[in-house]
XYZ file of N, CA and C in Angstrom:
456
model
N 35.873 -45.521 -15.819
C 34.592 -45.408 -15.217
C 33.994 -44.052 -15.553
N 34.747 -42.990 -15.378
C 34.275 -41.623 -15.690
C 33.886 -41.530 -17.137
N 34.680 -42.151 -18.016
C 34.400 -42.074 -19.443
C 33.021 -42.680 -19.732
N 32.725 -43.778 -19.085
C 31.433 -44.430 -19.295
C 30.306 -43.544 -18.926
N 30.416 -42.894 -17.755
C 29.353 -41.954 -17.312
C 29.187 -40.788 -18.260
N 30.318 -40.286 -18.732
C 30.338 -39.144 -19.679
C 29.615 -39.516 -20.978
N 29.944 -40.675 -21.498
C 29.341 -41.166 -22.737
C 27.830 -41.340 -22.560
N 27.476 -41.974 -21.439
C 25.996 -42.198 -21.152
C 25.303 -40.825 -21.031
N 25.917 -39.892 -20.367
C 25.296 -38.549 -20.236
C 25.157 -37.888 -21.595
N 26.212 -37.980 -22.447
C 26.102 -37.359 -23.745
C 25.027 -38.042 -24.580
N 24.879 -39.370 -24.488
C 23.839 -40.025 -25.251
C 22.461 -39.577 -24.806
N 22.252 -39.388 -23.505
C 20.985 -38.899 -22.999
C 20.705 -37.482 -23.518
N 21.708 -36.633 -23.463
C 21.560 -35.229 -23.944
C 21.182 -35.258 -25.403
N 21.873 -36.047 -26.189
C 21.590 -36.098 -27.653
C 20.168 -36.644 -27.905
N 19.767 -37.691 -27.163
C 18.396 -38.205 -27.323
C 17.380 -37.229 -26.970
N 17.569 -36.468 -25.908
C 16.619 -35.409 -25.533
C 16.550 -34.337 -26.586
N 17.729 -33.947 -27.073
C 17.770 -32.899 -28.117
C 17.036 -33.322 -29.386
N 17.264 -34.594 -29.795
C 16.604 -35.139 -31.020
C 15.092 -35.181 -30.757
N 14.699 -35.613 -29.586
C 13.272 -35.644 -29.264
C 12.669 -34.269 -29.264
N 13.365 -33.277 -28.770
C 12.895 -31.887 -28.763
C 12.739 -31.351 -30.162
N 13.674 -31.677 -30.969
C 13.605 -31.196 -32.364
C 12.421 -31.857 -33.108
N 12.242 -33.128 -32.854
C 11.115 -33.829 -33.539
C 9.786 -33.294 -33.064
N 9.693 -32.931 -31.815
C 8.434 -32.487 -31.185
C 8.177 -31.020 -31.460
N 9.183 -30.310 -31.906
C 9.106 -28.856 -32.044
C 7.854 -28.368 -32.869
N 7.613 -28.836 -34.048
C 6.443 -28.342 -34.751
C 5.116 -28.564 -34.034
N 4.960 -29.741 -33.443
C 3.757 -30.036 -32.720
C 3.618 -29.119 -31.519
N 4.708 -28.948 -30.804
C 4.709 -28.112 -29.595
C 4.439 -26.645 -29.999
N 5.051 -26.235 -31.126
C 4.795 -24.820 -31.613
C 3.344 -24.622 -31.962
N 2.766 -25.597 -32.631
C 1.369 -25.522 -33.019
C 0.419 -25.442 -31.762
N 0.766 -26.256 -30.752
C -0.050 -26.230 -29.516
C 0.077 -24.877 -28.822
N 1.321 -24.384 -28.766
C 1.541 -23.106 -28.094
C 0.808 -21.965 -28.824
N 0.846 -21.989 -30.146
C 0.148 -20.986 -30.929
C -1.333 -21.071 -30.720
N -1.860 -22.277 -30.683
C -3.292 -22.471 -30.440
C -3.700 -21.920 -29.047
N -2.846 -22.195 -28.058
C -3.105 -21.666 -26.677
C -3.060 -20.095 -26.668
N -2.126 -19.544 -27.422
C -2.059 -18.072 -27.497
C -3.275 -17.461 -28.126
N -3.735 -18.088 -29.214
C -4.924 -17.616 -29.929
C -6.126 -17.695 -29.018
N -6.273 -18.810 -28.291
C -7.388 -18.977 -27.365
C -7.327 -17.942 -26.267
N -6.127 -17.710 -25.759
C -5.977 -16.722 -24.656
C -6.399 -15.313 -25.112
N -6.022 -14.953 -26.374
C -6.409 -13.623 -26.897
C -7.897 -13.569 -27.097
N -8.465 -14.638 -27.621
C -9.910 -14.674 -27.887
C -10.715 -14.637 -26.570
N -10.205 -15.239 -25.536
C -10.928 -15.305 -24.254
C -10.578 -14.151 -23.351
N -9.620 -13.310 -23.712
C -9.228 -12.215 -22.857
C -10.358 -11.190 -22.732
N -10.499 -10.668 -21.542
C -11.518 -9.667 -21.264
C -10.893 -8.309 -21.560
N -11.407 -7.511 -22.510
C -10.849 -6.233 -22.808
C -10.984 -5.280 -21.645
N -9.875 -4.581 -21.299
C -9.908 -3.616 -20.227
C -10.590 -2.341 -20.755
N -11.606 -1.882 -20.055
C -12.277 -0.638 -20.525
C -11.277 0.557 -20.528
N -11.491 1.441 -21.478
C -10.645 2.608 -21.561
C -10.958 3.579 -20.437
N -9.911 4.256 -19.858
C -10.179 5.172 -18.809
C -10.852 6.448 -19.355
N -11.610 7.135 -18.492
C -12.242 8.398 -18.879
C -11.856 9.448 -17.855
N -11.993 10.690 -18.253
C -11.590 11.787 -17.383
C -12.776 12.187 -16.445
N -12.384 12.668 -15.286
C -13.334 13.161 -14.309
C -12.649 14.314 -13.535
N -13.447 15.380 -13.265
C -12.934 16.517 -12.495
C -13.317 16.326 -11.042
N -12.323 16.522 -10.168
C -12.586 16.325 -8.734
C -11.576 17.238 -7.969
N -12.001 17.926 -6.980
C -11.125 18.718 -6.155
C -10.340 19.782 -7.004
N -10.954 20.233 -8.072
C -10.239 21.180 -8.941
C -9.183 20.550 -9.799
N -9.078 19.256 -9.778
C -8.033 18.568 -10.613
C -8.738 17.674 -11.669
N -8.002 17.362 -12.690
C -8.491 16.529 -13.810
C -7.909 15.156 -13.619
N -8.693 14.179 -13.233
C -8.241 12.783 -13.039
C -8.702 11.913 -14.176
N -8.068 10.753 -14.310
C -8.558 9.695 -15.197
C -9.063 8.589 -14.295
N -10.168 7.999 -14.730
C -10.753 6.908 -13.941
C -11.214 5.768 -14.863
N -11.287 4.580 -14.272
C -11.873 3.428 -14.994
C -12.517 2.491 -13.964
N -13.488 1.745 -14.475
C -14.209 0.810 -13.700
C -13.348 -0.505 -13.605
N -12.963 -0.945 -12.418
C -12.140 -2.104 -12.274
C -12.965 -3.180 -11.562
N -13.165 -4.346 -12.220
C -13.940 -5.413 -11.655
C -12.985 -6.567 -11.236
N -13.504 -7.388 -10.319
C -12.797 -8.554 -9.867
C -12.376 -9.427 -11.043
N -13.364 -9.707 -11.949
C -13.064 -10.618 -13.050
C -12.035 -10.061 -13.965
N -12.062 -8.764 -14.317
C -11.071 -8.177 -15.206
C -9.699 -8.198 -14.534
N -9.655 -7.826 -13.280
C -8.381 -7.724 -12.515
C -7.702 -9.090 -12.436
N -8.516 -10.121 -12.058
C -7.909 -11.480 -11.918
C -7.528 -12.059 -13.225
N -8.289 -11.758 -14.320
C -7.886 -12.254 -15.623
C -6.624 -11.585 -16.131
N -6.459 -10.319 -15.824
C -5.295 -9.555 -16.271
C -4.035 -9.852 -15.474
N -4.164 -9.942 -14.171
C -2.973 -10.089 -13.305
C -2.780 -11.523 -12.863
N -3.776 -12.366 -12.862
C -3.649 -13.697 -12.313
C -3.587 -13.702 -10.803
N -3.849 -12.589 -10.162
C -3.767 -12.462 -8.711
C -5.196 -12.213 -8.140
N -5.389 -12.515 -6.873
C -6.724 -12.254 -6.255
C -7.047 -10.745 -6.195
N -8.263 -10.428 -6.401
C -8.743 -9.046 -6.286
C -8.541 -8.576 -4.811
N -7.831 -7.463 -4.588
C -7.485 -7.072 -3.192
C -8.598 -6.351 -2.444
N -9.791 -6.323 -2.937
C -10.870 -5.592 -2.296
C -12.002 -6.537 -1.886
N -12.762 -6.114 -0.916
C -13.870 -6.953 -0.355
C -15.090 -6.872 -1.187
N -15.137 -6.046 -2.234
C -16.286 -5.890 -3.114
C -15.917 -6.395 -4.498
N -16.905 -6.444 -5.392
C -16.668 -7.007 -6.716
C -16.162 -6.011 -7.728
N -16.272 -4.716 -7.438
C -15.816 -3.728 -8.393
C -15.575 -2.386 -7.691
N -14.592 -1.619 -8.168
C -14.334 -0.285 -7.676
C -14.069 0.614 -8.860
N -14.077 1.927 -8.622
C -13.611 2.860 -9.653
C -12.149 3.198 -9.326
N -11.290 2.965 -10.252
C -9.853 3.236 -10.093
C -9.594 4.619 -10.659
N -8.915 5.465 -9.882
C -8.698 6.889 -10.250
C -7.193 7.153 -10.154
N -6.631 7.754 -11.211
C -5.264 8.092 -11.235
C -5.004 9.533 -11.689
N -3.950 10.120 -11.226
C -3.578 11.494 -11.605
C -2.077 11.595 -11.748
N -1.617 11.926 -12.950
C -0.211 12.236 -13.226
C 0.805 11.289 -12.673
N 0.588 10.009 -12.739
C 1.521 8.999 -12.273
C 1.876 9.179 -10.787
N 1.072 9.946 -10.060
C 1.406 10.177 -8.665
C 0.323 9.739 -7.667
N -0.916 10.104 -7.957
C -2.022 9.778 -7.063
C -2.798 8.579 -7.582
N -3.017 7.612 -6.690
C -3.873 6.432 -7.033
C -4.917 6.352 -5.965
N -6.180 6.396 -6.403
C -7.313 6.326 -5.533
C -8.274 5.292 -6.036
N -9.127 4.809 -5.136
C -10.268 3.964 -5.561
C -11.548 4.573 -4.906
N -12.589 4.485 -5.645
C -13.880 4.983 -5.116
C -14.889 3.843 -5.038
N -15.568 3.758 -3.925
C -16.612 2.767 -3.751
C -17.674 3.323 -2.839
N -18.888 3.194 -3.230
C -19.983 3.652 -2.373
C -19.971 5.121 -2.028
N -19.423 5.954 -2.945
C -19.361 7.345 -2.708
C -18.186 7.807 -1.856
N -17.372 6.893 -1.409
C -16.165 7.247 -0.604
C -14.942 7.063 -1.470
N -14.037 8.046 -1.408
C -12.774 7.927 -2.147
C -11.702 7.507 -1.160
N -10.960 6.474 -1.554
C -9.909 5.917 -0.702
C -8.526 6.206 -1.307
N -7.586 6.705 -0.511
C -6.224 6.896 -0.969
C -5.514 5.592 -0.911
N -4.832 5.208 -2.028
C -4.221 3.860 -2.114
C -2.726 3.922 -1.975
N -2.079 4.780 -2.771
C -0.603 4.795 -2.727
C -0.072 5.827 -1.707
N 1.163 5.867 -1.493
C 1.768 6.743 -0.431
C 1.498 8.188 -0.701
N 1.637 8.641 -1.940
C 1.407 10.060 -2.249
C -0.013 10.441 -1.957
N -0.994 9.600 -2.378
C -2.375 9.893 -2.148
C -2.701 9.872 -0.636
N -2.094 8.903 0.047
C -2.343 8.801 1.529
C -1.827 10.074 2.261
N -0.717 10.642 1.730
C -0.200 11.858 2.281
C -1.164 13.057 2.103
N -1.944 13.050 1.062
C -2.907 14.097 0.775
C -4.336 13.770 1.332
N -4.532 12.583 1.843
C -5.873 12.097 2.175
C -6.597 13.063 3.148
N -5.922 13.435 4.203
C -6.617 14.263 5.232
C -7.017 15.656 4.629
N -6.098 16.243 3.878
C -6.358 17.559 3.316
C -7.498 17.493 2.291
N -7.573 16.394 1.522
C -8.604 16.301 0.446
C -9.871 15.635 0.963
N -9.843 15.101 2.156
C -11.076 14.441 2.685
C -11.270 12.996 2.189
N -10.138 12.391 1.758
C -10.222 11.009 1.294
C -9.992 10.060 2.479
N -10.601 8.914 2.417
C -10.381 7.874 3.422
C -9.091 7.194 3.125
N -8.399 6.667 4.147
C -7.143 5.892 3.955
C -7.492 4.415 3.787
N -7.012 3.847 2.699
C -7.326 2.434 2.406
C -6.873 1.524 3.535
N -5.772 1.866 4.212
C -5.217 1.065 5.259
C -6.184 0.923 6.420
N -6.902 1.971 6.685
C -7.851 1.992 7.831
C -9.264 1.525 7.437
N -9.418 1.049 6.240
C -10.789 0.740 5.777
C -11.056 -0.767 5.768
N -12.331 -1.129 5.640
C -12.709 -2.524 5.506
C -12.714 -2.921 4.016
N -12.395 -2.004 3.115
C -12.413 -2.286 1.694
C -11.202 -3.156 1.290
N -10.089 -3.003 1.968
C -8.893 -3.747 1.628
C -9.010 -5.129 2.208
N -8.940 -6.119 1.366
C -9.245 -7.507 1.746
C -8.083 -8.214 2.446
N -8.408 -8.910 3.508
C -7.381 -9.702 4.210
C -7.117 -10.962 3.481
N -5.875 -11.458 3.557
C -5.473 -12.688 2.937
C -5.844 -13.845 3.833
N -6.731 -14.758 3.379
C -7.189 -15.842 4.278
C -5.994 -16.772 4.621
N -4.979 -16.814 3.778
C -3.813 -17.691 4.059
C -2.975 -17.138 5.249
N -3.043 -15.802 5.402
C -2.293 -15.152 6.490
C -3.211 -14.108 7.066
N -3.982 -14.432 8.097
C -5.027 -13.557 8.651
C -4.534 -12.168 9.111
N -3.265 -12.019 9.389
C -2.776 -10.691 9.828
C -2.311 -9.861 8.621
N -2.373 -10.449 7.413
C -1.878 -9.712 6.241
C -3.061 -9.424 5.291
N -2.829 -8.433 4.462
C -3.855 -8.076 3.412
C -3.221 -8.413 2.031
N -4.084 -8.441 1.034
C -3.617 -8.674 -0.329
C -2.762 -7.520 -0.834
N -1.823 -7.792 -1.660
C -0.921 -6.814 -2.257
C -1.663 -5.825 -3.125
N -1.473 -4.536 -2.911
C -2.087 -3.506 -3.684
C -1.211 -2.985 -4.823
N -0.011 -3.515 -4.921
C 0.959 -2.925 -5.929
C 0.425 -3.072 -7.347
N -0.242 -4.193 -7.733
C -0.770 -4.246 -9.118
C -1.829 -3.146 -9.354
N -2.648 -2.839 -8.353
C -3.625 -1.770 -8.411
C -2.937 -0.447 -8.542
N -1.897 -0.206 -7.754
C -1.200 1.044 -7.824
C -0.525 1.178 -9.233
N 0.129 0.114 -9.689
C 0.723 0.178 -11.040
C -0.264 0.536 -12.150
N -1.424 -0.106 -12.061
C -2.489 0.145 -13.039
C -2.992 1.595 -12.923
N -3.184 2.035 -11.719
C -3.650 3.422 -11.478
C -2.666 4.453 -11.983
N -1.359 4.181 -11.884
C -0.348 5.131 -12.291
C -0.293 5.181 -13.824
N -0.765 4.173 -14.523
C -0.721 4.203 -15.972
C -1.951 4.849 -16.608
N -2.941 5.164 -15.750
C -4.187 5.776 -16.272
C -3.883 7.194 -16.845
N -3.049 7.946 -16.175
C -2.838 9.344 -16.598
C -1.328 9.644 -16.529
N -0.543 9.014 -17.428
C 0.923 9.173 -17.338
C 1.385 10.536 -17.968
N 1.497 11.489 -17.126
C 1.911 12.838 -17.665
C 3.274 13.194 -17.175
């Protein structure tokens, strides 16, 4: 009885393998076509530029909802459609909107009071997750992107 199951299993495995081999060129062509379309439809991320603030030299870039969601596949974590993302030396990550600078990561939040920055946690800028009303969207992708602006 066991032998019969084993033989049947092996026949199925061989049939699947043969089918996979036969479909391989078609599948490869489809995957390549999807990759080319993805590259052609990708939104280029604007290059960061330098800005001087508080006696320090920061790098900043305009971050839009569309660019963020296309790049990360995650919902934009802010209540507005675009912010200025500001980074300094892989340590400070800030966002600016409406003339107010918000400290985003832990290091920046530690400096917020001294520098006169608003804390993102206490602001209405950080969007709540509608699936979990007591939670907000994850800021880690924003922090990661901000840290790469000025990697010194």
